[in-house]
Coordinates of C-alpha atoms and ligand atoms in Angstrom, one line a residue:
X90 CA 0.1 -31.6 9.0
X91 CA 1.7 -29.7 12.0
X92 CA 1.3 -26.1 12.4
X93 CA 4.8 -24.1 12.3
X94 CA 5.3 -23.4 15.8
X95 CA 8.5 -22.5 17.8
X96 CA 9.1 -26.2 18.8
X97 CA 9.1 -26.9 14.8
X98 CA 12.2 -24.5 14.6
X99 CA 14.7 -26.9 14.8
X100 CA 13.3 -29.7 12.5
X101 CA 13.1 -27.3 9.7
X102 CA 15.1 -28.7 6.8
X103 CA 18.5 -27.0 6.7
X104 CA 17.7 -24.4 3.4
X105 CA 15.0 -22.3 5.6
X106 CA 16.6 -19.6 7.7
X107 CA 15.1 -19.3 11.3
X108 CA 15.1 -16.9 13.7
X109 CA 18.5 -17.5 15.8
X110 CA 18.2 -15.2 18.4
X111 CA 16.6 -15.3 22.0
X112 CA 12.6 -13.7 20.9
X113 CA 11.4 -13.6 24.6
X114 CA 14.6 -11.9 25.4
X115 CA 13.5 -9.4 22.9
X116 CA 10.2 -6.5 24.4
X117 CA 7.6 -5.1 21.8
X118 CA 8.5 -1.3 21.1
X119 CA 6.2 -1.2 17.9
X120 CA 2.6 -1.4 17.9
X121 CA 1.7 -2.3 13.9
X122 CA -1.9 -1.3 12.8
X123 CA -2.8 -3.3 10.1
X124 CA -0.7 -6.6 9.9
X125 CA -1.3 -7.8 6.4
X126 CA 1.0 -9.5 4.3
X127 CA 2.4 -6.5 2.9
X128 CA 3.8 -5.4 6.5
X129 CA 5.2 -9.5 7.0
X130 CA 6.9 -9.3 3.6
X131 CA 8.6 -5.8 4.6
X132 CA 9.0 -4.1 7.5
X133 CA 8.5 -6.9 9.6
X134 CA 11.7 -8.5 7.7
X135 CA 13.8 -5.5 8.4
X136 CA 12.8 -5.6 12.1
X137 CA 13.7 -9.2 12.5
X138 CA 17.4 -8.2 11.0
X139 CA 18.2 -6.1 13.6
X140 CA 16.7 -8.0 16.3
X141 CA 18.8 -11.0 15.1
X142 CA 21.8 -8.7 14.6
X143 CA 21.3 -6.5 17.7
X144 CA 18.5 -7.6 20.0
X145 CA 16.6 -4.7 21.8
X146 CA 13.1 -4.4 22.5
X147 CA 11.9 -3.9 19.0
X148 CA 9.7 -6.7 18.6
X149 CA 5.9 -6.8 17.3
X150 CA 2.7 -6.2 18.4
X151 CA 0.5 -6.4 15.0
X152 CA -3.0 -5.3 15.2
X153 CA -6.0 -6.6 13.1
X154 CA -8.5 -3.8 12.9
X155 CA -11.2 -5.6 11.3
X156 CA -10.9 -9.5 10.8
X157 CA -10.1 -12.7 12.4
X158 CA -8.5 -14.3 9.9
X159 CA -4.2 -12.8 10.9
X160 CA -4.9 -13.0 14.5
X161 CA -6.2 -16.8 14.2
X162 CA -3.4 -17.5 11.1
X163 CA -0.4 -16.1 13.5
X164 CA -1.1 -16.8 17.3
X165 CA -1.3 -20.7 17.6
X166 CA 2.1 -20.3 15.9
X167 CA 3.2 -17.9 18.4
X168 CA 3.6 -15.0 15.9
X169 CA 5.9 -17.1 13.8
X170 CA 5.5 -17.2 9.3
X171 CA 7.0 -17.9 6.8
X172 CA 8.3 -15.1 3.7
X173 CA 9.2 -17.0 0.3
X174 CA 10.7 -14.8 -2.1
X175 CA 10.0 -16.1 -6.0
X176 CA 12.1 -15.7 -9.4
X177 CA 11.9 -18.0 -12.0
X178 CA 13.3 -21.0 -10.3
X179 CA 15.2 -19.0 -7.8
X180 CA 13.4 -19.7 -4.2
X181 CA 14.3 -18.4 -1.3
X182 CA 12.0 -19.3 2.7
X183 CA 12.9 -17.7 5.8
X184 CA 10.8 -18.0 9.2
X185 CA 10.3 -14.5 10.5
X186 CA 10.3 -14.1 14.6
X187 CA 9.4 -10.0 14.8
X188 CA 5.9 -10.4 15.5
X189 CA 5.1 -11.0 19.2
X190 CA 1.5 -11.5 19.1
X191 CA -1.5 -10.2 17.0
X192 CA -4.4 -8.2 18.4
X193 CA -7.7 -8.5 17.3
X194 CA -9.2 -5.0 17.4
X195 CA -12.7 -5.2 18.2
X196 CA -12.4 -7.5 21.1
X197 CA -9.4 -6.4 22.6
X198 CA -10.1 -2.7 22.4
X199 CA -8.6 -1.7 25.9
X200 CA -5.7 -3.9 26.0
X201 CA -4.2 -2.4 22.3
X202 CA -4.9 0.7 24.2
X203 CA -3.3 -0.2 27.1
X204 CA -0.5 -1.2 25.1
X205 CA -0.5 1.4 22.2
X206 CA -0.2 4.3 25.6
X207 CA 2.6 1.8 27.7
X208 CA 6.0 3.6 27.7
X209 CA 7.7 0.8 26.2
X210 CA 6.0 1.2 22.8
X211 CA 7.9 3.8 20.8
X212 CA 6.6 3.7 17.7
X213 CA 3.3 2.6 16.1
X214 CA 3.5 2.2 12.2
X215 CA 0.5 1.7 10.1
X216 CA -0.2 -0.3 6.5
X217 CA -4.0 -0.2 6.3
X218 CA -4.2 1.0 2.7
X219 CA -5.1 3.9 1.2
X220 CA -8.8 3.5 2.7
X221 CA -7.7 3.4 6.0
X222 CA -7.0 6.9 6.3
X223 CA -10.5 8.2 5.7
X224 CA -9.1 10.6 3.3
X225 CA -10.5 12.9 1.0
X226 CA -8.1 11.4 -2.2
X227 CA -8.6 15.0 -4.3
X228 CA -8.0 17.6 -0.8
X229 CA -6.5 15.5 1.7
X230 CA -8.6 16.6 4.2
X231 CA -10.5 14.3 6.7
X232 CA -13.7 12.5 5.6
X233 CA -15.6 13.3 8.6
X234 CA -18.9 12.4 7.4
X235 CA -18.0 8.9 7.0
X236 CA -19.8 6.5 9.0
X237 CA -16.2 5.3 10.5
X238 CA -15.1 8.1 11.8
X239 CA -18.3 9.9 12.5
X240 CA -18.6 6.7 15.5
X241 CA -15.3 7.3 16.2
X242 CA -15.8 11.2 16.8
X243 CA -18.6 10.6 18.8
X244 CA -17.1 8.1 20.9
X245 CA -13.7 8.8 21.1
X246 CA -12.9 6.5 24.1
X247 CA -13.9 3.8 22.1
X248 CA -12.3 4.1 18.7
X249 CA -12.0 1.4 15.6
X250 CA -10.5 3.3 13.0
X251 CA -6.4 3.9 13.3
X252 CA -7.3 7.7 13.2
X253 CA -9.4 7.2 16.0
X254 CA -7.0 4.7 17.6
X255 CA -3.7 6.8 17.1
X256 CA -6.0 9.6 18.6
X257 CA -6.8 8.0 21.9
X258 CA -3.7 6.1 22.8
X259 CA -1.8 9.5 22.1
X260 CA -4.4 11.2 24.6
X261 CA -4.0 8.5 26.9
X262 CA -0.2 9.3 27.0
X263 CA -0.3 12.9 27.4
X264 CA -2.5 12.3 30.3
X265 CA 0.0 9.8 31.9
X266 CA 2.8 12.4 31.0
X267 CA 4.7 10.0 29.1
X268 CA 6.2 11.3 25.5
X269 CA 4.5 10.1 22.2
X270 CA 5.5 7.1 20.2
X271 CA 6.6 8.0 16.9
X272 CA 3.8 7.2 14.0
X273 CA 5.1 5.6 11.0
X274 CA 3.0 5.6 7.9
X275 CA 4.1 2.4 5.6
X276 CA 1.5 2.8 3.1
X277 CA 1.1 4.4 -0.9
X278 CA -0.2 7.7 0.1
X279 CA 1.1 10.9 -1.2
X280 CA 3.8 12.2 1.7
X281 CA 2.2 9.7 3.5
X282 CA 4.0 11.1 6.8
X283 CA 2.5 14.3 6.4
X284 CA -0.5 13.3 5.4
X285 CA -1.7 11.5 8.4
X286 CA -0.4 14.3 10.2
X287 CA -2.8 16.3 8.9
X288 CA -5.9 14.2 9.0
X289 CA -4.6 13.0 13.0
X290 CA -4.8 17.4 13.9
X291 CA -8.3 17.6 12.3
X292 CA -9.4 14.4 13.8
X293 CA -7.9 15.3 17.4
X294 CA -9.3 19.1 16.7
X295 CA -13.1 18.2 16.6
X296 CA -12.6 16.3 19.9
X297 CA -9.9 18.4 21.9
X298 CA -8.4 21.1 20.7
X299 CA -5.7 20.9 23.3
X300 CA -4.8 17.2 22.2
X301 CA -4.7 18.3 18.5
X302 CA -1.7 21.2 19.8
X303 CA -0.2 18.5 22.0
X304 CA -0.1 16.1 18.8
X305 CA 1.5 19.2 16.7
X306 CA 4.1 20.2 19.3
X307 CA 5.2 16.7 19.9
X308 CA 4.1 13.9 17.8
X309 CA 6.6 12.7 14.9
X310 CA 5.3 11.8 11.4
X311 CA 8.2 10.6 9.6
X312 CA 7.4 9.9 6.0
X313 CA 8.5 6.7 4.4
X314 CA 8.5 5.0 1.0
X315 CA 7.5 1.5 1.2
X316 CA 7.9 -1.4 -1.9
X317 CA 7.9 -5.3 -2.2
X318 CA 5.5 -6.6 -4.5
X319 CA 3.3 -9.1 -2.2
X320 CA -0.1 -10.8 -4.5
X321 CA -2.1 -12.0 -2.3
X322 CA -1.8 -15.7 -0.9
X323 CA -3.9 -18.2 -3.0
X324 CA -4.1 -21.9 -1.8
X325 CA -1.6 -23.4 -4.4
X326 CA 0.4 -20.9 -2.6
X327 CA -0.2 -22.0 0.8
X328 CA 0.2 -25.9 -0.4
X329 CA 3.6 -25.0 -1.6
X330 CA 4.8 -23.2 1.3
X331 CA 3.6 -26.1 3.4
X332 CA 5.5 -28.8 1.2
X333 CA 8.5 -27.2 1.7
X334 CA 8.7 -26.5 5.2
X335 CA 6.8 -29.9 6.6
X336 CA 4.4 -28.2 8.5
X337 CA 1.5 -25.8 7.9
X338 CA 2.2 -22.4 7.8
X339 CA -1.5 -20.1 7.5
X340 CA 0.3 -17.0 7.8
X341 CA 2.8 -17.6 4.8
X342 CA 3.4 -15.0 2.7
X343 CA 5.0 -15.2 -0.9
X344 CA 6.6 -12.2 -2.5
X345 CA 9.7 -11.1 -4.8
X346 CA 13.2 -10.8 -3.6
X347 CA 13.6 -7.6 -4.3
X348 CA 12.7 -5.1 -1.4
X349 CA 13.5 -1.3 -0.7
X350 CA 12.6 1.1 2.3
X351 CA 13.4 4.3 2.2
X352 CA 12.2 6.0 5.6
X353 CA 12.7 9.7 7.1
X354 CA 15.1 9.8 9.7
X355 CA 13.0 11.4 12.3
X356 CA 12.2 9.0 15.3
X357 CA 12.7 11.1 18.7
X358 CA 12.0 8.2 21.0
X359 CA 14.6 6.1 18.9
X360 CA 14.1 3.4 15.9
X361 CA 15.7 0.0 15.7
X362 CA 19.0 0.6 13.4
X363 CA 17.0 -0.4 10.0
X364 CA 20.0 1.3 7.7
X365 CA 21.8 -2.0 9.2
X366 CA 18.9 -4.2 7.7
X367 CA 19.1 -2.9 3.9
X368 CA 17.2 0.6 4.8
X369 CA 17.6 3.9 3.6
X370 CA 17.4 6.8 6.5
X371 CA 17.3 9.7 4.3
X372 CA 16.4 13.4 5.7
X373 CA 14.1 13.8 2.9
X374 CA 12.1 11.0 1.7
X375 CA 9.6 12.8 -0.9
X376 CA 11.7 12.8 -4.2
X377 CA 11.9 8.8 -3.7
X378 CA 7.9 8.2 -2.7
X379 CA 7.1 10.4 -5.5
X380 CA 8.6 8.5 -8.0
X381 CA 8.1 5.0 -6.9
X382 CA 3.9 6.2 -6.5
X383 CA 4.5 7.4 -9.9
X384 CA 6.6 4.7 -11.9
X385 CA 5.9 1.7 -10.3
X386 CA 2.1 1.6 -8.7
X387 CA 0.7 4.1 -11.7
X388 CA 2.0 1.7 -14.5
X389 CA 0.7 -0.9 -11.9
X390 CA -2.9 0.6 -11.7
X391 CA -2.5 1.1 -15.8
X392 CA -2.2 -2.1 -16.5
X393 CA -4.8 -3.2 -13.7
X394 CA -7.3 -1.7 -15.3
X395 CA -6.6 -2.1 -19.2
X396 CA -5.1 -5.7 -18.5
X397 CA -8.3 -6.6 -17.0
X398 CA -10.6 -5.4 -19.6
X399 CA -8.4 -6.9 -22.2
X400 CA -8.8 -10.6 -20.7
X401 CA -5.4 -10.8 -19.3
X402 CA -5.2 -11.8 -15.7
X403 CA -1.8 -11.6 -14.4
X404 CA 0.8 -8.4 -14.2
X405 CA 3.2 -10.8 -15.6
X406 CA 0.7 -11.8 -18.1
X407 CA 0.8 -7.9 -19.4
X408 CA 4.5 -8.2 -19.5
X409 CA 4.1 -11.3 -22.1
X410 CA 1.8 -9.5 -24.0
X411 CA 3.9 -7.1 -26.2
X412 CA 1.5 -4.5 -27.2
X413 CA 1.0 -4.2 -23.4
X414 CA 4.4 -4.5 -22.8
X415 CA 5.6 -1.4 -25.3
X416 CA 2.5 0.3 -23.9
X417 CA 3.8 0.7 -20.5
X418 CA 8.0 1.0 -21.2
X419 CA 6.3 3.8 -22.8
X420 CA 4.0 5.5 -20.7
X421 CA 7.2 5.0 -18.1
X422 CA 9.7 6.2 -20.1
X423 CA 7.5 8.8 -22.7
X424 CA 5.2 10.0 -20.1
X425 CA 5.8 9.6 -16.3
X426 CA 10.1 9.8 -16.2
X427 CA 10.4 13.4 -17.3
X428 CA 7.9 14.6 -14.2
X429 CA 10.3 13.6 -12.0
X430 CA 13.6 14.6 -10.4
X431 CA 15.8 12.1 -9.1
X432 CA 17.9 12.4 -6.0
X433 CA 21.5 12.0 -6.5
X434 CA 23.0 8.8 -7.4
X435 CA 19.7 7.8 -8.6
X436 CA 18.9 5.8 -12.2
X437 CA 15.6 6.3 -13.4
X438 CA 16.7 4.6 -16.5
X439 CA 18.1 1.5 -14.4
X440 CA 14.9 1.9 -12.0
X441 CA 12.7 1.6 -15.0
X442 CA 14.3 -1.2 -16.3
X443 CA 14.3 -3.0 -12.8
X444 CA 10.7 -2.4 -12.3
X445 CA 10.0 -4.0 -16.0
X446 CA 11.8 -7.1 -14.8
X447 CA 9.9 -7.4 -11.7
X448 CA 6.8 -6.8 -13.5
X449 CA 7.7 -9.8 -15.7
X450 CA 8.5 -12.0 -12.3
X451 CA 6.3 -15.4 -13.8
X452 CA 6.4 -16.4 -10.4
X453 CA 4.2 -14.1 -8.8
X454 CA 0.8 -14.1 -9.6
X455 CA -0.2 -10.8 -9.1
X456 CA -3.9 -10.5 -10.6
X457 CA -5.0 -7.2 -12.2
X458 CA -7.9 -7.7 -10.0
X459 CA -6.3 -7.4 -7.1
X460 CA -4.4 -3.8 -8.2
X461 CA -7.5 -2.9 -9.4
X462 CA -9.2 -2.6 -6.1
X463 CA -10.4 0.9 -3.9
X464 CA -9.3 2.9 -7.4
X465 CA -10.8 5.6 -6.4
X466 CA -8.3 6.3 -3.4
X467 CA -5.4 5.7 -5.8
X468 CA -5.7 7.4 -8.9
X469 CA -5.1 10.9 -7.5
X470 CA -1.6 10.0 -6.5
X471 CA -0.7 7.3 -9.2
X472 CA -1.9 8.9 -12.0
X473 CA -3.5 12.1 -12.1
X474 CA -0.3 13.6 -10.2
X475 CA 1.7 13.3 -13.3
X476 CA -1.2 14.0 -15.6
X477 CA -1.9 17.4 -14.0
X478 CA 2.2 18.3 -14.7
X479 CA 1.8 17.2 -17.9
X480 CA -1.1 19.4 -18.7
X481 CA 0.2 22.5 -17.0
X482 CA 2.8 22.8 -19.7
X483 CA 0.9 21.6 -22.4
X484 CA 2.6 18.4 -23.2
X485 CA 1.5 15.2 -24.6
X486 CA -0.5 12.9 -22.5
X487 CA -2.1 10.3 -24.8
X488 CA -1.7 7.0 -22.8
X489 CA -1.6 8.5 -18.9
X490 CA -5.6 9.5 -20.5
X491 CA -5.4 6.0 -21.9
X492 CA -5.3 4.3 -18.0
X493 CA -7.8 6.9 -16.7
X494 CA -10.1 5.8 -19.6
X495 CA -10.0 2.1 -18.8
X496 CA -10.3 3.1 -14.7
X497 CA -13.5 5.2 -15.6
X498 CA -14.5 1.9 -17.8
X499 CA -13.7 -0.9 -15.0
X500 CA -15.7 1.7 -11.8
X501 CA -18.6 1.9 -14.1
X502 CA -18.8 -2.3 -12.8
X503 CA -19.2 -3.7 -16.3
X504 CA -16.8 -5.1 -18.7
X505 CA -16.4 -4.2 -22.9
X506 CA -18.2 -7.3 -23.7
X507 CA -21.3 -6.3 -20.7
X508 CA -20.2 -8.4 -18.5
X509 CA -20.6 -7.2 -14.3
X510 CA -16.7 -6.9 -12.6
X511 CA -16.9 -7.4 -9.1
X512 CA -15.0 -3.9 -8.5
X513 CA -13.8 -3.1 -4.8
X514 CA -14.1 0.4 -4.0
X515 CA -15.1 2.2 -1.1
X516 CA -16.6 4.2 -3.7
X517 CA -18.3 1.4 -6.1
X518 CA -21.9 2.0 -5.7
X519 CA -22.1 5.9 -6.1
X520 CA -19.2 5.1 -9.1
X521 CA -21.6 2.4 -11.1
X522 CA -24.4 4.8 -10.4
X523 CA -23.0 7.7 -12.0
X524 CA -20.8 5.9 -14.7
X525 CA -22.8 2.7 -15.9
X526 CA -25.4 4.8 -17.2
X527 CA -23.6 6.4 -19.8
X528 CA -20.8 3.5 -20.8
X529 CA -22.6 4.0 -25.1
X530 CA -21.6 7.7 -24.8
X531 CA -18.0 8.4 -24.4
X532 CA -18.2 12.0 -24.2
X533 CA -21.0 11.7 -20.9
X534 CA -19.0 9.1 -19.6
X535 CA -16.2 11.2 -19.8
X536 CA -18.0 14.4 -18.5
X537 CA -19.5 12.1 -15.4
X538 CA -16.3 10.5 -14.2
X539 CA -14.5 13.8 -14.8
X540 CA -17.4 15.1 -12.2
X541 CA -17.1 13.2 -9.0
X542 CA -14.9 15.6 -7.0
X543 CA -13.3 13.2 -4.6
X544 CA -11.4 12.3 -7.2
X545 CA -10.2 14.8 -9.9
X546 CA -9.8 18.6 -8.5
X547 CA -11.5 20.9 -9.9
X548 CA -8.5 22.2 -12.4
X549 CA -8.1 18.8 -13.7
X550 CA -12.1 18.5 -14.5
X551 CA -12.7 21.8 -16.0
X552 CA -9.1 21.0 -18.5
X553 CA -10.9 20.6 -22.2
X554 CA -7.8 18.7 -23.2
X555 CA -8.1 16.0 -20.7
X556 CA -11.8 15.5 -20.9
X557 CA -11.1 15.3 -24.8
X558 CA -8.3 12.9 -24.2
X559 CA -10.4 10.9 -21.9
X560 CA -13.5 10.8 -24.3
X561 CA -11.1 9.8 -26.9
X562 CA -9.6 6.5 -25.1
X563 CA -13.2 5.8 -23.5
X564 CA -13.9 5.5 -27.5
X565 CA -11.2 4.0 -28.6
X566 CA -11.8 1.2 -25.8
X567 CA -15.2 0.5 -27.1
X568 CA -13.7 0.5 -30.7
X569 CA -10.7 -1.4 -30.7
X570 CA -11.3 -3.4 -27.1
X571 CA -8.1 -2.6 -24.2
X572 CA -5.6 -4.2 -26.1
X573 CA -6.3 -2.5 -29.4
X574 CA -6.3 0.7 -27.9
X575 CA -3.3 -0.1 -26.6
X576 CA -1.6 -1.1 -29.6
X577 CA -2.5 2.2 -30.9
X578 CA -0.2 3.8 -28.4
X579 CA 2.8 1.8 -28.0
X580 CA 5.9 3.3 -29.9
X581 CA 6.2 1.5 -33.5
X582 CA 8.7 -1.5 -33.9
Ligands
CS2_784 C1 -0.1 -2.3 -5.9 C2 0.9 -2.2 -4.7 O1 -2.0 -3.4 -5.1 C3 -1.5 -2.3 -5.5 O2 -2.2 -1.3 -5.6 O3 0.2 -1.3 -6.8 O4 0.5 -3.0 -3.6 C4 2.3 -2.5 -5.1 O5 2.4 -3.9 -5.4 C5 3.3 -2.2 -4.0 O6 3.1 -0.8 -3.7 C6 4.7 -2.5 -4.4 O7 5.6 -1.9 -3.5

C-alpha cells in the first residue's frame, strides 16, 4: 500500500477532510519539542485551522528528542497524518497539513538550533510529559543531579534535554539581539507555564547568571490547559486508518472528538488566532488546569492503578464495570468537586458528567497500562493536591487514599496475585526496592511509600490520618482484591 503523501491528497475518498490551503505558502513560526501523538491530536489540529482559515507563517517544525520512530513515520509523507476521532459508530478522519517537517534531535543538533534561535520562529511549545521537565514532582525545583541534565549543564552548547535546548537557543538569540520566542508548555504539569519558568531560571542560573536575568526580563511562559484523550496507536489501529484512507498512514493517530484548550493569553511576539479554531485565550488559565489535572487525569490515574490490579484492561472497561464505575462518579463528585472553584459560566456538574461519558468512549482503547506509566511524576498533582486540601480541614478522604493505596501497590512492580507488572517509571527501580519488600505488611508499606520524598512533602508524610488511611486500603487491597475494595467505597444502590 501507498504511503499518504501530498500527491495522494486528491484521490482521497470524498468523507476525509484535507488540508485546502497553499502549505508551502505557509513559514514555520513554531518549533514543537516533543511531537507525539498527543501534540498531532491537539494543538497541531488547532494550528492547521487557522492556517486553513488565515494562512500566516504558523506552520510546524516538530522535534523528536529521543527516537526515530515520528521523524521516519512523518517525513516520507512530507509532514502529512491522519487524526480519526472515535464514538460508538460515529467516525470522523481528517488529514492534518501543520507539520512542516520533523527533526530528529540527536542528529540534527545544530540545525534545531539554528532553527529554534531564527527570527521567524516565535514560539516553541513543548508536550514531552511530565518527565521531560526533570522536575522535582514534591518542590518543583530542578533535578540537577540527574544524569540528563547534569550533561547538559556541563555542556551547554550541546544540549539534549528541552531544558537544555530552550536554554541554548534562548542564549543564542540574546546574542544575535533578536527577542525570545514565546515558550508554550502543553503538558499535565501543575501551572505548567510557571513551572518551566522556574526550572528554565535555575537551569540558565548554574550556567550564566546573565542569561537566567535575560530569560526573567523577557521570556514569556504562558500557562495552558491541554485535553484530548489520545491511547496510544496499536496495529488494528493503524490497519484501520489505512483501510479507510487507501494508503498507509504511520503517523495516524486515533483519538475522541472531543477536544479543549484553554491557553493564557500572553504571547508578545504574536500567536496564530487559536480563539478562531475552538480555543479559549483566557488571562488566567489556573482555575481551569487545576480542575481538569484534578477531575479528569486523577480519576484517570485512579482507575489506572486499581483497574489494573483488578484485571480490567481498558478505561472504558472500568466504566462497564459498575463497582468501578460508582467508585469513581464518587471520588469525582464526593471527593475531588468540592476542592475546586469554578470560573464563571463553568459546570462542574455537566463537566463531570462529560468526562464519565468520554471515559465510557468503547471506541478508544485506552489501557490502564498506559495511564499507569512515570506515576511517580503524576501523583503530586493528580492526586495528592486534593488529598492535602482535604486533610487540612479534616474531611473525609477514604477513596482519594484508596488510589494512592493501589499506586503504592502497582510501583512496588508486582501484582495481588505475585505476579511482576512491567511498571514505567523514571523512578521504578529505587520504587520496587523500597516497596516490594514489604507488600505482606500494610502498615511498612504504607510507612515506606509515604517516605520517598520526591513524592509526598513532608506535611503529607508526617499526617497520621493519611498513613492510616493508606495502610487501611493497602489492606483492604490484599483482602478483598482492587475491585472489592472498591466496592466497599462506592455509594450504596
Ligand atoms: C492520561 C492523560 O496518560 C495519562 O496520564 O491521564 O494523557 C490524559 O488522557 C490526557 O491528559 C487527557 O487530556
Amino acid at each position: 500500500m501507498q504511503r499518504l503523501s501530498i500527491a495522494a491528497l486528491t484521490r482521497l475518498p470524498a468523507h476525509i477532510e484535507v488540508p485546502a490551503y497553499d502549505r508551502e505558502a505557509c513559514g514555520i513560526g513554531i518549533v514543537h519539542l516533543g511531537i507525539g501523538a498527543f501534540h498531532r491530536a491537539h494543538q497541531a489540529v488547532y494550528t492547521d485551522d487557522i492556517l486553513a482559515a488565515h494562512g500566516g507563517d504558523w506552520a510546524i517544525a516538530g522535534v523528536s528528542l529521543r527516537g526515530r520512530s515520528v521523524p521516519d513515520q512523518l517525513n516520507p509523507q512530507q509532514g502529512l497524518y491522519s487524526v480519526t476521532a472515535l464514538a460508538g459508530s460515529a467516525r470522523h478522519c481528517r488529514v492534518i497539513g501543520a507539520v512542516r517537517r520533523v527533526i530528529f534531535a540527536p542528529g540534527e543538533r545544530p540545525e534545531l538550533l539554528a532553527l529554534m534561535a531564527a527570527p521567524a520562529t516565535r514560539i516553541v511549545s513543548l508536550t514531552v510529559t511530565e518527565k521531560g521537565y526533570y522536575r522535582d514532582p514534591a518542590s518543583g525545583r530542578l533535578l540537577t543531579g540527574d544524569p540528563a541534565i547534569a550533561a547538559d549543564l556541563a555542556a551547554p552548547e550541546s544540549p539534549a534535554t528541552a531544558i537544555g535546548l530552550l536554554a541554548r537557543a534562548l542564549d543564542l538569540r540574546r546574542q544575535a539581539g533578536l527577542a525570545p520566542f514565546t515558550v508554550l508548555s502543553c503538558d499535565n504539569l501543575p501551572d505548567n507555564g510557571k513551572s518551566l519558568r522556574r526550572l528554565l531560571l535555575e537551569y540558565a542560573g548554574l550556567i550564566s547568571p546573565s542569561l537566567a536575568g535575560w530569560i526573567e526580563d523577557n521570556v514569556a511562559f504562558p500557562g495552558t490547559m491541554v485535553d484530548r484523550i489520545v491511547p496510544a496507536m496499536t496495529d488494528e489501529g493503524l490497519t484501520c486508518v489505512a483501510d479507510d484512507l487507501g494508503y498507509a498512514d504511520a503517523g495516524s493517530v486515533i483519538t475522541e472528538p472531543f477536544s479543549q484548550w484553554v491557553v493564557e493569553d500572553n504571547f508578545p511576539q504574536g500567536r496564530p488566532a487559536w480563539e478562531t479554531a475552538g480555543a479559549m485565550l483566557v488571562e488566567d488559565v489556573a482555575p481551569y488546569e487545576l480542575i481538569k489535572l484534578r477531575l479528569l487525569n486523577g480519576p484517570h490515574s485512579a482507575m489506572a492503578y486499581l483497574g489494573y490490579l483488578g484485571g480490567l484492561e481498558y478505561i472504558s472497561d472500568c466504566m462497564d464495570n459498575a463497582p468501578m464505575r460508582a467508585f469513581v462518579a464518587a471520588l469525582m463528585q464526593e471527593e475531588i468537586r468540592p476542592t475546586l472553584s469554578a470560573p464563571g459560566g463553568f459546570d462542574l456538574g455537566a463537566y463531570i458528567d462529560d468526562l464519565l461519558a468520554r471515559f465510557a468512549n468503547p471506541s478508544l482503547r485506552h489501557k490502564c497500562w498506559q495511564i499507569a506509566m512515570d506515576g511517580s511524576q503524576k501523583l503530586p498533582q493528580r492526586l495528592l493536591g486534593t488529598l492535602a486540601w482535604r486533610l487540612q480541614r479534616g474531611l473525609p478522604i477514604g477513596r482519594l487514599a484508596l488510589a494512592v493505596a493501589g499506586w503504592v501497590h502497582y510501583a512496588a512492580g508486582i501484582d495481588l496475585e505475585g505476579n511482576p507488572i512491567d511498571v514505567r517509571d523514571p523512578m521504578a527501580d529505587r520504587l520496587a526496592a523500597g516497596l516490594a519488600p514489604h507488600l505482606d505488611e500494610p502498615q511498612a508499606l504504607a510507612g515506606a511509600a509515604l517516605g520517598i520524598e520526591e513524592i509526598f512533602t513532608p506535611e503529607l508524610a508526617a499526617n497520621a490520618a493519611f498513613a492510616g488511611a493508606v495502610t487501611e486500603s493497602l489492606a483492604a487491597l490484599k483482602q478483598y482484591g482492587a475491585l472489592g475494595a472498591v466496592s466497599h467505597l462506592a455509594p450504596p444502590g
